[in-house]
PDB file of C-alpha atoms in Angstrom:
ATOM      1  CA  MET A  10       0.000   0.000   0.000  1.00  0.00           C
ATOM      2  CA  ALA A  11       2.859   2.343   0.897  1.00  0.00           C
ATOM      3  CA  ASP A  12       4.571   1.618  -2.445  1.00  0.00           C
ATOM      4  CA  LYS A  13       1.338   2.402  -4.311  1.00  0.00           C
ATOM      5  CA  THR A  14       0.944   5.708  -2.444  1.00  0.00           C
ATOM      6  CA  ALA A  15       4.574   6.628  -3.096  1.00  0.00           C
ATOM      7  CA  ARG A  16       4.179   5.897  -6.816  1.00  0.00           C
ATOM      8  CA  LYS A  17       1.027   8.014  -6.919  1.00  0.00           C
ATOM      9  CA  GLU A  18       2.740  10.919  -5.158  1.00  0.00           C
ATOM     10  CA  GLY A  19       5.740  10.534  -7.436  1.00  0.00           C
ATOM     11  CA  GLY A  20       3.491  10.640 -10.481  1.00  0.00           C
ATOM     12  CA  ILE A  21       1.792  13.807  -9.267  1.00  0.00           C
ATOM     13  CA  TRP A  22       5.178  15.409  -8.578  1.00  0.00           C
ATOM     14  CA  GLU A  23       6.394  14.526 -12.073  1.00  0.00           C
ATOM     15  CA  THR A  24       3.263  16.072 -13.550  1.00  0.00           C
ATOM     16  CA  VAL A  25       3.791  19.254 -11.533  1.00  0.00           C
ATOM     17  CA  LYS A  26       7.417  19.439 -12.673  1.00  0.00           C
ATOM     18  CA  THR A  27       6.406  18.904 -16.301  1.00  0.00           C
ATOM     19  CA  ILE A  28       3.825  21.710 -16.119  1.00  0.00           C
ATOM     20  CA  PHE A  29       6.340  23.983 -14.385  1.00  0.00           C
ATOM     21  CA  TRP A  30       9.021  23.483 -17.023  1.00  0.00           C
ATOM     22  CA  ALA A  31       6.494  23.838 -19.851  1.00  0.00           C
ATOM     23  CA  LEU A  32       5.303  27.176 -18.454  1.00  0.00           C
ATOM     24  CA  LEU A  33       8.874  28.318 -17.869  1.00  0.00           C
ATOM     25  CA  ILE A  34       9.930  27.480 -21.422  1.00  0.00           C
ATOM     26  CA  ALA A  35       6.794  29.151 -22.809  1.00  0.00           C
ATOM     27  CA  GLY A  36       7.513  32.247 -20.721  1.00  0.00           C
ATOM     28  CA  ILE A  37      11.118  32.425 -21.898  1.00  0.00           C
ATOM     29  CA  PHE A  38      10.033  31.901 -25.505  1.00  0.00           C
ATOM     30  CA  ARG A  39       7.461  34.685 -25.173  1.00  0.00           C
ATOM     31  CA  THR A  40       9.870  37.077 -23.480  1.00  0.00           C
ATOM     32  CA  LEU A  41      12.788  36.541 -25.851  1.00  0.00           C
ATOM     33  CA  PHE A  42      11.281  35.827 -29.235  1.00  0.00           C
ATOM     34  CA  PHE A  43       7.564  36.466 -29.718  1.00  0.00           C
ATOM     35  CA  GLN A  44       4.849  38.450 -27.980  1.00  0.00           C
ATOM     36  CA  PRO A  45       1.123  37.938 -28.618  1.00  0.00           C
ATOM     37  CA  PHE A  46      -0.807  41.072 -29.523  1.00  0.00           C
ATOM     38  CA  TRP A  47      -4.510  41.718 -30.062  1.00  0.00           C
ATOM     39  CA  ILE A  48      -5.573  44.635 -32.246  1.00  0.00           C
ATOM     40  CA  PRO A  49      -7.860  46.749 -30.022  1.00  0.00           C
ATOM     41  CA  SER A  50      -8.683  49.674 -32.335  1.00  0.00           C
ATOM     42  CA  GLY A  51      -9.157  50.631 -35.965  1.00  0.00           C
ATOM     43  CA  SER A  52      -6.135  52.916 -36.328  1.00  0.00           C
ATOM     44  CA  MET A  53      -4.354  50.468 -38.682  1.00  0.00           C
ATOM     45  CA  LYS A  54      -7.295  49.568 -40.926  1.00  0.00           C
ATOM     46  CA  ASP A  55      -7.362  48.028 -43.413  1.00  0.00           C
ATOM     47  CA  THR A  56      -3.954  46.423 -42.840  1.00  0.00           C
ATOM     48  CA  LEU A  57      -5.031  45.303 -39.369  1.00  0.00           C
ATOM     49  CA  LEU A  58      -8.626  44.958 -38.193  1.00  0.00           C
ATOM     50  CA  ILE A  59     -10.064  45.062 -34.691  1.00  0.00           C
ATOM     51  CA  GLY A  60      -9.827  41.509 -33.360  1.00  0.00           C
ATOM     52  CA  ASP A  61      -6.778  40.427 -35.354  1.00  0.00           C
ATOM     53  CA  PHE A  62      -4.420  38.319 -33.241  1.00  0.00           C
ATOM     54  CA  LEU A  63      -0.741  38.205 -34.111  1.00  0.00           C
ATOM     55  CA  PHE A  64       2.672  37.340 -32.706  1.00  0.00           C
ATOM     56  CA  VAL A  65       5.215  40.142 -32.634  1.00  0.00           C
ATOM     57  CA  ASN A  66       8.688  39.145 -33.792  1.00  0.00           C
ATOM     58  CA  LYS A  67      10.852  40.538 -30.982  1.00  0.00           C
ATOM     59  CA  MET A  68      14.084  39.435 -32.671  1.00  0.00           C
ATOM     60  CA  ALA A  69      13.396  41.191 -35.974  1.00  0.00           C
ATOM     61  CA  TYR A  70      15.602  44.155 -35.114  1.00  0.00           C
ATOM     62  CA  GLY A  71      18.280  42.193 -33.332  1.00  0.00           C
ATOM     63  CA  TYR A  72      17.410  42.961 -29.756  1.00  0.00           C
ATOM     64  CA  SER A  73      17.120  40.714 -26.725  1.00  0.00           C
ATOM     65  CA  ALA A  74      14.883  41.162 -23.690  1.00  0.00           C
ATOM     66  CA  VAL A  75      17.172  39.025 -21.503  1.00  0.00           C
ATOM     67  CA  SER A  76      17.756  41.922 -19.109  1.00  0.00           C
ATOM     68  CA  CYS A  77      14.030  42.331 -18.490  1.00  0.00           C
ATOM     69  CA  PRO A  78      11.715  39.494 -17.347  1.00  0.00           C
ATOM     70  CA  PHE A  79       8.548  41.240 -18.562  1.00  0.00           C
ATOM     71  CA  SER A  80       7.425  41.438 -22.186  1.00  0.00           C
ATOM     72  CA  ALA A  81       6.410  45.086 -21.796  1.00  0.00           C
ATOM     73  CA  CYS A  82       9.876  46.228 -20.771  1.00  0.00           C
ATOM     74  CA  PRO A  83      12.106  48.154 -23.185  1.00  0.00           C
ATOM     75  CA  ILE A  84      14.450  46.137 -25.338  1.00  0.00           C
ATOM     76  CA  SER A  85      18.135  46.197 -24.538  1.00  0.00           C
ATOM     77  CA  GLY A  86      21.299  44.438 -25.619  1.00  0.00           C
ATOM     78  CA  ARG A  87      21.595  44.356 -29.392  1.00  0.00           C
ATOM     79  CA  ILE A  88      22.622  41.005 -30.853  1.00  0.00           C
ATOM     80  CA  LEU A  89      21.438  39.760 -34.258  1.00  0.00           C
ATOM     81  CA  GLY A  90      18.928  41.062 -36.781  1.00  0.00           C
ATOM     82  CA  SER A  91      18.449  44.120 -38.945  1.00  0.00           C
ATOM     83  CA  ASP A  92      17.626  47.795 -38.491  1.00  0.00           C
ATOM     84  CA  PRO A  93      13.972  48.896 -38.577  1.00  0.00           C
ATOM     85  CA  GLU A  94      12.899  49.738 -42.127  1.00  0.00           C
ATOM     86  CA  ARG A  95      10.482  52.363 -43.373  1.00  0.00           C
ATOM     87  CA  GLY A  96       7.147  50.646 -43.937  1.00  0.00           C
ATOM     88  CA  ASP A  97       7.486  48.059 -41.150  1.00  0.00           C
ATOM     89  CA  VAL A  98       4.443  47.536 -38.928  1.00  0.00           C
ATOM     90  CA  VAL A  99       5.872  47.794 -35.419  1.00  0.00           C
ATOM     91  CA  VAL A 100       4.682  47.254 -31.863  1.00  0.00           C
ATOM     92  CA  PHE A 101       6.277  49.680 -29.418  1.00  0.00           C
ATOM     93  CA  ARG A 102       5.851  51.040 -25.921  1.00  0.00           C
ATOM     94  CA  HIS A 103       4.247  54.495 -25.819  1.00  0.00           C
ATOM     95  CA  PRO A 104       6.892  56.931 -24.511  1.00  0.00           C
ATOM     96  CA  SER A 105       4.596  58.490 -21.895  1.00  0.00           C
ATOM     97  CA  LYS A 106       1.678  56.077 -21.442  1.00  0.00           C
ATOM     98  CA  ASP A 107       1.741  52.596 -19.935  1.00  0.00           C
ATOM     99  CA  VAL A 108       0.461  50.909 -23.098  1.00  0.00           C
ATOM    100  CA  ASP A 109       1.733  49.184 -26.241  1.00  0.00           C
ATOM    101  CA  PHE A 110       0.939  50.719 -29.635  1.00  0.00           C
ATOM    102  CA  ILE A 111       1.110  49.300 -33.148  1.00  0.00           C
ATOM    103  CA  LYS A 112       1.714  51.625 -36.111  1.00  0.00           C
ATOM    104  CA  ARG A 113       3.596  51.811 -39.396  1.00  0.00           C
ATOM    105  CA  LEU A 114       7.168  53.116 -39.333  1.00  0.00           C
ATOM    106  CA  ILE A 115       7.270  56.175 -41.589  1.00  0.00           C
ATOM    107  CA  GLY A 116      10.256  58.252 -40.491  1.00  0.00           C
ATOM    108  CA  LEU A 117      13.810  57.078 -39.739  1.00  0.00           C
ATOM    109  CA  PRO A 118      16.363  59.116 -37.766  1.00  0.00           C
ATOM    110  CA  GLY A 119      17.222  62.267 -39.737  1.00  0.00           C
ATOM    111  CA  ASP A 120      14.144  62.080 -41.999  1.00  0.00           C
ATOM    112  CA  ARG A 121      11.945  65.115 -42.636  1.00  0.00           C
ATOM    113  CA  ILE A 122       8.244  64.212 -42.496  1.00  0.00           C
ATOM    114  CA  GLN A 123       5.295  66.383 -43.472  1.00  0.00           C
ATOM    115  CA  MET A 124       1.641  66.025 -44.435  1.00  0.00           C
ATOM    116  CA  LYS A 125       0.292  68.295 -47.190  1.00  0.00           C
ATOM    117  CA  GLU A 126      -3.412  68.091 -48.093  1.00  0.00           C
ATOM    118  CA  GLY A 127      -3.517  64.538 -46.720  1.00  0.00           C
ATOM    119  CA  ILE A 128      -0.470  63.408 -48.714  1.00  0.00           C
ATOM    120  CA  LEU A 129       2.718  62.194 -47.042  1.00  0.00           C
ATOM    121  CA  TRP A 130       6.023  63.848 -47.934  1.00  0.00           C
ATOM    122  CA  ILE A 131       9.375  62.359 -46.898  1.00  0.00           C
ATOM    123  CA  ASN A 132      12.536  64.425 -47.253  1.00  0.00           C
ATOM    124  CA  GLY A 133      10.777  66.775 -49.640  1.00  0.00           C
ATOM    125  CA  VAL A 134       9.519  63.954 -51.888  1.00  0.00           C
ATOM    126  CA  GLU A 135       5.851  63.015 -52.208  1.00  0.00           C
ATOM    127  CA  ALA A 136       4.822  59.438 -51.363  1.00  0.00           C
ATOM    128  CA  PRO A 137       2.402  58.892 -54.261  1.00  0.00           C
ATOM    129  CA  GLN A 138      -1.085  57.493 -53.704  1.00  0.00           C
ATOM    130  CA  GLN A 139      -3.076  55.537 -56.260  1.00  0.00           C
ATOM    131  CA  PRO A 140      -6.854  55.073 -55.892  1.00  0.00           C
ATOM    132  CA  ALA A 141      -7.881  51.580 -54.781  1.00  0.00           C
ATOM    133  CA  PRO A 142     -11.318  49.975 -54.301  1.00  0.00           C
ATOM    134  CA  GLN A 143     -13.233  51.382 -51.341  1.00  0.00           C
ATOM    135  CA  PHE A 144     -12.848  49.601 -48.018  1.00  0.00           C
ATOM    136  CA  VAL A 145     -16.183  48.056 -47.005  1.00  0.00           C
ATOM    137  CA  GLU A 146     -17.218  46.733 -43.585  1.00  0.00           C
ATOM    138  CA  LYS A 147     -20.459  46.394 -41.645  1.00  0.00           C
ATOM    139  CA  LYS A 148     -21.644  49.226 -39.425  1.00  0.00           C
ATOM    140  CA  GLU A 149     -21.739  47.165 -36.240  1.00  0.00           C
ATOM    141  CA  PRO A 150     -19.834  46.876 -32.923  1.00  0.00           C
ATOM    142  CA  GLN A 151     -16.390  45.302 -33.216  1.00  0.00           C
ATOM    143  CA  GLY A 152     -14.171  43.623 -30.627  1.00  0.00           C
ATOM    144  CA  PRO A 153     -14.492  43.439 -26.811  1.00  0.00           C
ATOM    145  CA  GLN A 154     -14.998  47.217 -26.566  1.00  0.00           C
ATOM    146  CA  GLY A 155     -17.844  47.160 -29.074  1.00  0.00           C
ATOM    147  CA  LEU A 156     -16.305  49.926 -31.197  1.00  0.00           C
ATOM    148  CA  VAL A 157     -18.498  51.054 -34.091  1.00  0.00           C
ATOM    149  CA  PRO A 158     -16.618  52.094 -37.244  1.00  0.00           C
ATOM    150  CA  THR A 159     -16.755  55.604 -38.668  1.00  0.00           C
ATOM    151  CA  CYS A 160     -17.782  55.720 -42.312  1.00  0.00           C
ATOM    152  CA  SER A 161     -17.237  58.172 -45.160  1.00  0.00           C
ATOM    153  CA  ASN A 162     -20.880  57.604 -46.121  1.00  0.00           C
ATOM    154  CA  ASP A 163     -22.313  58.255 -42.637  1.00  0.00           C
ATOM    155  CA  PRO A 164     -25.052  58.208 -41.522  1.00  0.00           C
ATOM    156  CA  VAL A 165     -25.219  54.442 -42.053  1.00  0.00           C
ATOM    157  CA  ALA A 166     -27.884  52.291 -40.404  1.00  0.00           C
ATOM    158  CA  PRO A 167     -26.716  49.443 -38.115  1.00  0.00           C
ATOM    159  CA  GLY A 168     -25.723  46.477 -40.247  1.00  0.00           C
ATOM    160  CA  GLY A 169     -25.339  48.612 -43.360  1.00  0.00           C
ATOM    161  CA  ASP A 170     -22.257  48.912 -45.541  1.00  0.00           C
ATOM    162  CA  CYS A 171     -19.690  51.309 -44.097  1.00  0.00           C
ATOM    163  CA  LEU A 172     -17.527  52.732 -46.894  1.00  0.00           C
ATOM    164  CA  VAL A 173     -14.136  54.433 -46.651  1.00  0.00           C
ATOM    165  CA  ASP A 174     -11.968  55.706 -49.511  1.00  0.00           C
ATOM    166  CA  ARG A 175      -8.791  53.651 -49.896  1.00  0.00           C
ATOM    167  CA  TYR A 176      -5.482  54.449 -51.613  1.00  0.00           C
ATOM    168  CA  THR A 177      -2.264  52.537 -52.193  1.00  0.00           C
ATOM    169  CA  GLU A 178       0.681  54.567 -50.928  1.00  0.00           C
ATOM    170  CA  THR A 179       4.254  53.915 -52.078  1.00  0.00           C
ATOM    171  CA  LEU A 180       7.167  54.894 -49.856  1.00  0.00           C
ATOM    172  CA  PRO A 181      10.582  56.029 -51.155  1.00  0.00           C
ATOM    173  CA  ASN A 182      12.052  52.538 -50.611  1.00  0.00           C
ATOM    174  CA  GLY A 183       9.432  51.066 -52.969  1.00  0.00           C
ATOM    175  CA  ARG A 184       7.268  49.452 -50.301  1.00  0.00           C
ATOM    176  CA  SER A 185       3.516  49.894 -50.780  1.00  0.00           C
ATOM    177  CA  HIS A 186       0.559  49.628 -48.423  1.00  0.00           C
ATOM    178  CA  ASP A 187      -3.055  50.754 -48.289  1.00  0.00           C
ATOM    179  CA  VAL A 188      -4.198  53.829 -46.387  1.00  0.00           C
ATOM    180  CA  LEU A 189      -7.740  54.979 -45.629  1.00  0.00           C
ATOM    181  CA  ASN A 190      -9.134  58.498 -45.943  1.00  0.00           C
ATOM    182  CA  LEU A 191     -12.308  59.164 -43.975  1.00  0.00           C
ATOM    183  CA  THR A 192     -12.514  62.863 -44.780  1.00  0.00           C
ATOM    184  CA  ASP A 193     -10.561  65.678 -46.369  1.00  0.00           C
ATOM    185  CA  GLY A 194      -9.212  68.514 -44.265  1.00  0.00           C
ATOM    186  CA  TRP A 195      -8.657  66.570 -41.031  1.00  0.00           C
ATOM    187  CA  ILE A 196      -6.650  68.319 -38.302  1.00  0.00           C
ATOM    188  CA  VAL A 197      -3.339  66.691 -39.274  1.00  0.00           C
ATOM    189  CA  ASP A 198      -3.863  66.488 -43.037  1.00  0.00           C
ATOM    190  CA  ASN A 199      -1.561  69.520 -43.039  1.00  0.00           C
ATOM    191  CA  THR A 200       1.351  69.610 -40.608  1.00  0.00           C
ATOM    192  CA  PRO A 201       4.639  71.410 -40.080  1.00  0.00           C
ATOM    193  CA  GLU A 202       7.738  69.544 -41.202  1.00  0.00           C
ATOM    194  CA  PHE A 203       8.991  67.145 -38.532  1.00  0.00           C
ATOM    195  CA  THR A 204      12.698  66.270 -38.378  1.00  0.00           C
ATOM    196  CA  VAL A 205      13.181  62.885 -36.719  1.00  0.00           C
ATOM    197  CA  PRO A 206      15.903  63.057 -34.040  1.00  0.00           C
ATOM    198  CA  GLU A 207      18.791  60.599 -33.897  1.00  0.00           C
ATOM    199  CA  GLY A 208      17.814  57.377 -32.141  1.00  0.00           C
ATOM    200  CA  GLN A 209      14.082  57.978 -32.602  1.00  0.00           C
ATOM    201  CA  TYR A 210      11.327  57.091 -35.093  1.00  0.00           C
ATOM    202  CA  PHE A 211       8.156  58.585 -36.579  1.00  0.00           C
ATOM    203  CA  PHE A 212       5.028  56.397 -36.746  1.00  0.00           C
ATOM    204  CA  MET A 213       1.647  56.767 -38.420  1.00  0.00           C
ATOM    205  CA  GLY A 214      -1.529  54.694 -38.599  1.00  0.00           C
ATOM    206  CA  ASP A 215      -2.795  53.455 -41.958  1.00  0.00           C
ATOM    207  CA  ASN A 216      -6.277  54.714 -41.051  1.00  0.00           C
ATOM    208  CA  ARG A 217      -4.948  58.241 -41.421  1.00  0.00           C
ATOM    209  CA  ASP A 218      -7.970  60.133 -40.076  1.00  0.00           C
ATOM    210  CA  ASN A 219      -8.442  57.840 -37.076  1.00  0.00           C
ATOM    211  CA  SER A 220      -4.987  57.394 -35.572  1.00  0.00           C
ATOM    212  CA  GLU A 221      -3.177  58.867 -32.574  1.00  0.00           C
ATOM    213  CA  ASP A 222       0.385  58.861 -33.897  1.00  0.00           C
ATOM    214  CA  SER A 223       3.587  60.872 -34.264  1.00  0.00           C
ATOM    215  CA  ARG A 224       1.770  63.728 -35.984  1.00  0.00           C
ATOM    216  CA  PHE A 225       0.431  64.696 -32.550  1.00  0.00           C
ATOM    217  CA  SER A 226       2.721  66.376 -30.026  1.00  0.00           C
ATOM    218  CA  PRO A 227       3.367  64.768 -26.614  1.00  0.00           C
ATOM    219  CA  ALA A 228       2.678  68.220 -25.155  1.00  0.00           C
ATOM    220  CA  THR A 229      -0.990  67.739 -26.071  1.00  0.00           C
ATOM    221  CA  GLY A 230      -1.135  64.068 -25.093  1.00  0.00           C
ATOM    222  CA  GLY A 231      -0.049  62.731 -28.481  1.00  0.00           C
ATOM    223  CA  LEU A 232       2.592  60.191 -29.402  1.00  0.00           C
ATOM    224  CA  GLY A 233       5.409  62.285 -30.835  1.00  0.00           C
ATOM    225  CA  PHE A 234       8.705  60.591 -31.676  1.00  0.00           C
ATOM    226  CA  VAL A 235       9.391  57.083 -30.358  1.00  0.00           C
ATOM    227  CA  PRO A 236      12.843  56.211 -28.938  1.00  0.00           C
ATOM    228  CA  ALA A 237      14.575  53.140 -30.370  1.00  0.00           C
ATOM    229  CA  GLU A 238      14.618  51.445 -26.964  1.00  0.00           C
ATOM    230  CA  ASN A 239      10.795  51.476 -26.922  1.00  0.00           C
ATOM    231  CA  LEU A 240      10.519  49.226 -29.978  1.00  0.00           C
ATOM    232  CA  ILE A 241       9.224  45.771 -29.051  1.00  0.00           C
ATOM    233  CA  GLY A 242       9.160  44.037 -32.420  1.00  0.00           C
ATOM    234  CA  ARG A 243       7.751  43.732 -35.932  1.00  0.00           C
ATOM    235  CA  ALA A 244       4.315  42.385 -36.839  1.00  0.00           C
ATOM    236  CA  ASP A 245       4.770  39.791 -39.581  1.00  0.00           C
ATOM    237  CA  LEU A 246       1.786  37.436 -39.498  1.00  0.00           C
ATOM    238  CA  ILE A 247      -1.874  37.505 -38.437  1.00  0.00           C
ATOM    239  CA  MET A 248      -2.532  34.163 -36.754  1.00  0.00           C
ATOM    240  CA  PHE A 249      -6.261  34.497 -36.087  1.00  0.00           C
ATOM    241  CA  SER A 250      -9.051  37.051 -36.413  1.00  0.00           C
ATOM    242  CA  ALA A 251     -12.486  37.521 -34.885  1.00  0.00           C
ATOM    243  CA  ALA A 252     -14.768  40.547 -35.037  1.00  0.00           C
ATOM    244  CA  GLY A 253     -16.910  39.726 -31.999  1.00  0.00           C
ATOM    245  CA  LYS A 254     -16.571  40.419 -28.284  1.00  0.00           C
ATOM    246  CA  SER A 255     -15.348  36.905 -27.560  1.00  0.00           C
ATOM    247  CA  LEU A 256     -13.397  34.159 -29.318  1.00  0.00           C
ATOM    248  CA  LEU A 257     -16.328  31.884 -28.516  1.00  0.00           C
ATOM    249  CA  TYR A 258     -18.444  33.814 -31.021  1.00  0.00           C
ATOM    250  CA  PHE A 259     -17.294  31.563 -33.851  1.00  0.00           C
ATOM    251  CA  TRP A 260     -19.728  33.176 -36.277  1.00  0.00           C
ATOM    252  CA  THR A 261     -17.601  36.345 -36.111  1.00  0.00           C
ATOM    253  CA  TRP A 262     -14.364  34.564 -37.092  1.00  0.00           C
ATOM    254  CA  ARG A 263     -12.615  35.803 -40.237  1.00  0.00           C
ATOM    255  CA  PRO A 264     -11.053  32.673 -41.794  1.00  0.00           C
ATOM    256  CA  ASP A 265      -9.715  34.669 -44.741  1.00  0.00           C
ATOM    257  CA  ARG A 266      -7.361  36.458 -42.305  1.00  0.00           C
ATOM    258  CA  PHE A 267      -5.957  33.324 -40.610  1.00  0.00           C
ATOM    259  CA  LEU A 268      -2.188  33.066 -41.236  1.00  0.00           C
ATOM    260  CA  LYS A 269      -2.220  36.250 -43.322  1.00  0.00           C
ATOM    261  CA  ALA A 270       1.062  38.099 -43.814  1.00  0.00           C
ATOM    262  CA  VAL A 271       1.260  41.721 -42.639  1.00  0.00           C
ATOM    263  CA  HIS A 272       2.481  44.134 -45.320  1.00  0.00           C
TER     264      HIS A 272
END
C-alpha cells in the first residue's frame, strides 16, 4: 500500500514538474522571441482589423529582452537582426503612457516628415497614392470594446455597408501599403515639417484620419517621436481574427485572415 501511495505521489510530482518546465519554457520563448498582440482599435485599418491576433517578432531588429523578465519592458542588448525599415508595422511602448501601440514606421532618424493636403512627404519627396477599391465593412460593434466604425458615407444604419476611400501609398524605398481616408481637411492632413531626431522614429496609422500617432505632439497628449529602446518588435503574421466580443463567437471569425502576412 505504501509503495502504491509513493508511486502516486511521485506521479503527481512529475506532472507538476512537467507543467512547471512547460510554463517556464513558454515564458522564456514569449519574453525573448515572440509576444502575442490583439488589435484593439481601428487605427491600422485596413492592414489590421479590430480583433486580429498576431505574434510580434521581438528578434526582428536584433534585440534581446534578456535583461528584463517582462514582455512590456524596453528592449536592450543588441545582438542579431536588422535595423527597422520604413514601412514596417511595429509594436512599441508608448513613450509616456503605460500601453503598447502598433503603427507603421514612416520616419527614420534624420528624416523630414510632413503632411500636405492629406499626402505624405518624406525628405521633400511626395509618397504617391493611387486610388484603390473602397474599403467596405459592416456598421456594427467590433471587438471586446464594441467599437463602431466611422464611415465616409455616414449616416449608415446598423448592419449597413460602411464605406471608406482607400489608396495605395508607395514609400521612397518602394514598399507599398493601403491607407484609408475618412474625410478631407482633417486636423493633421496639413502639418509642419517634422525632423526625426537621432535614435528615434516617426510612426503613423494606416487609417490616417483615425490614428493617434507621431503627428500629434506629446505636449498635447499625443505620441510624438518614439525612442529606439521602446521598440518591441515587428508584426509579420496575423494568426487568427475575430470581429466579436469573444473568441467563442465563432460566427464572427474571419477565416480569410488566418495566417495572413502583414504588409
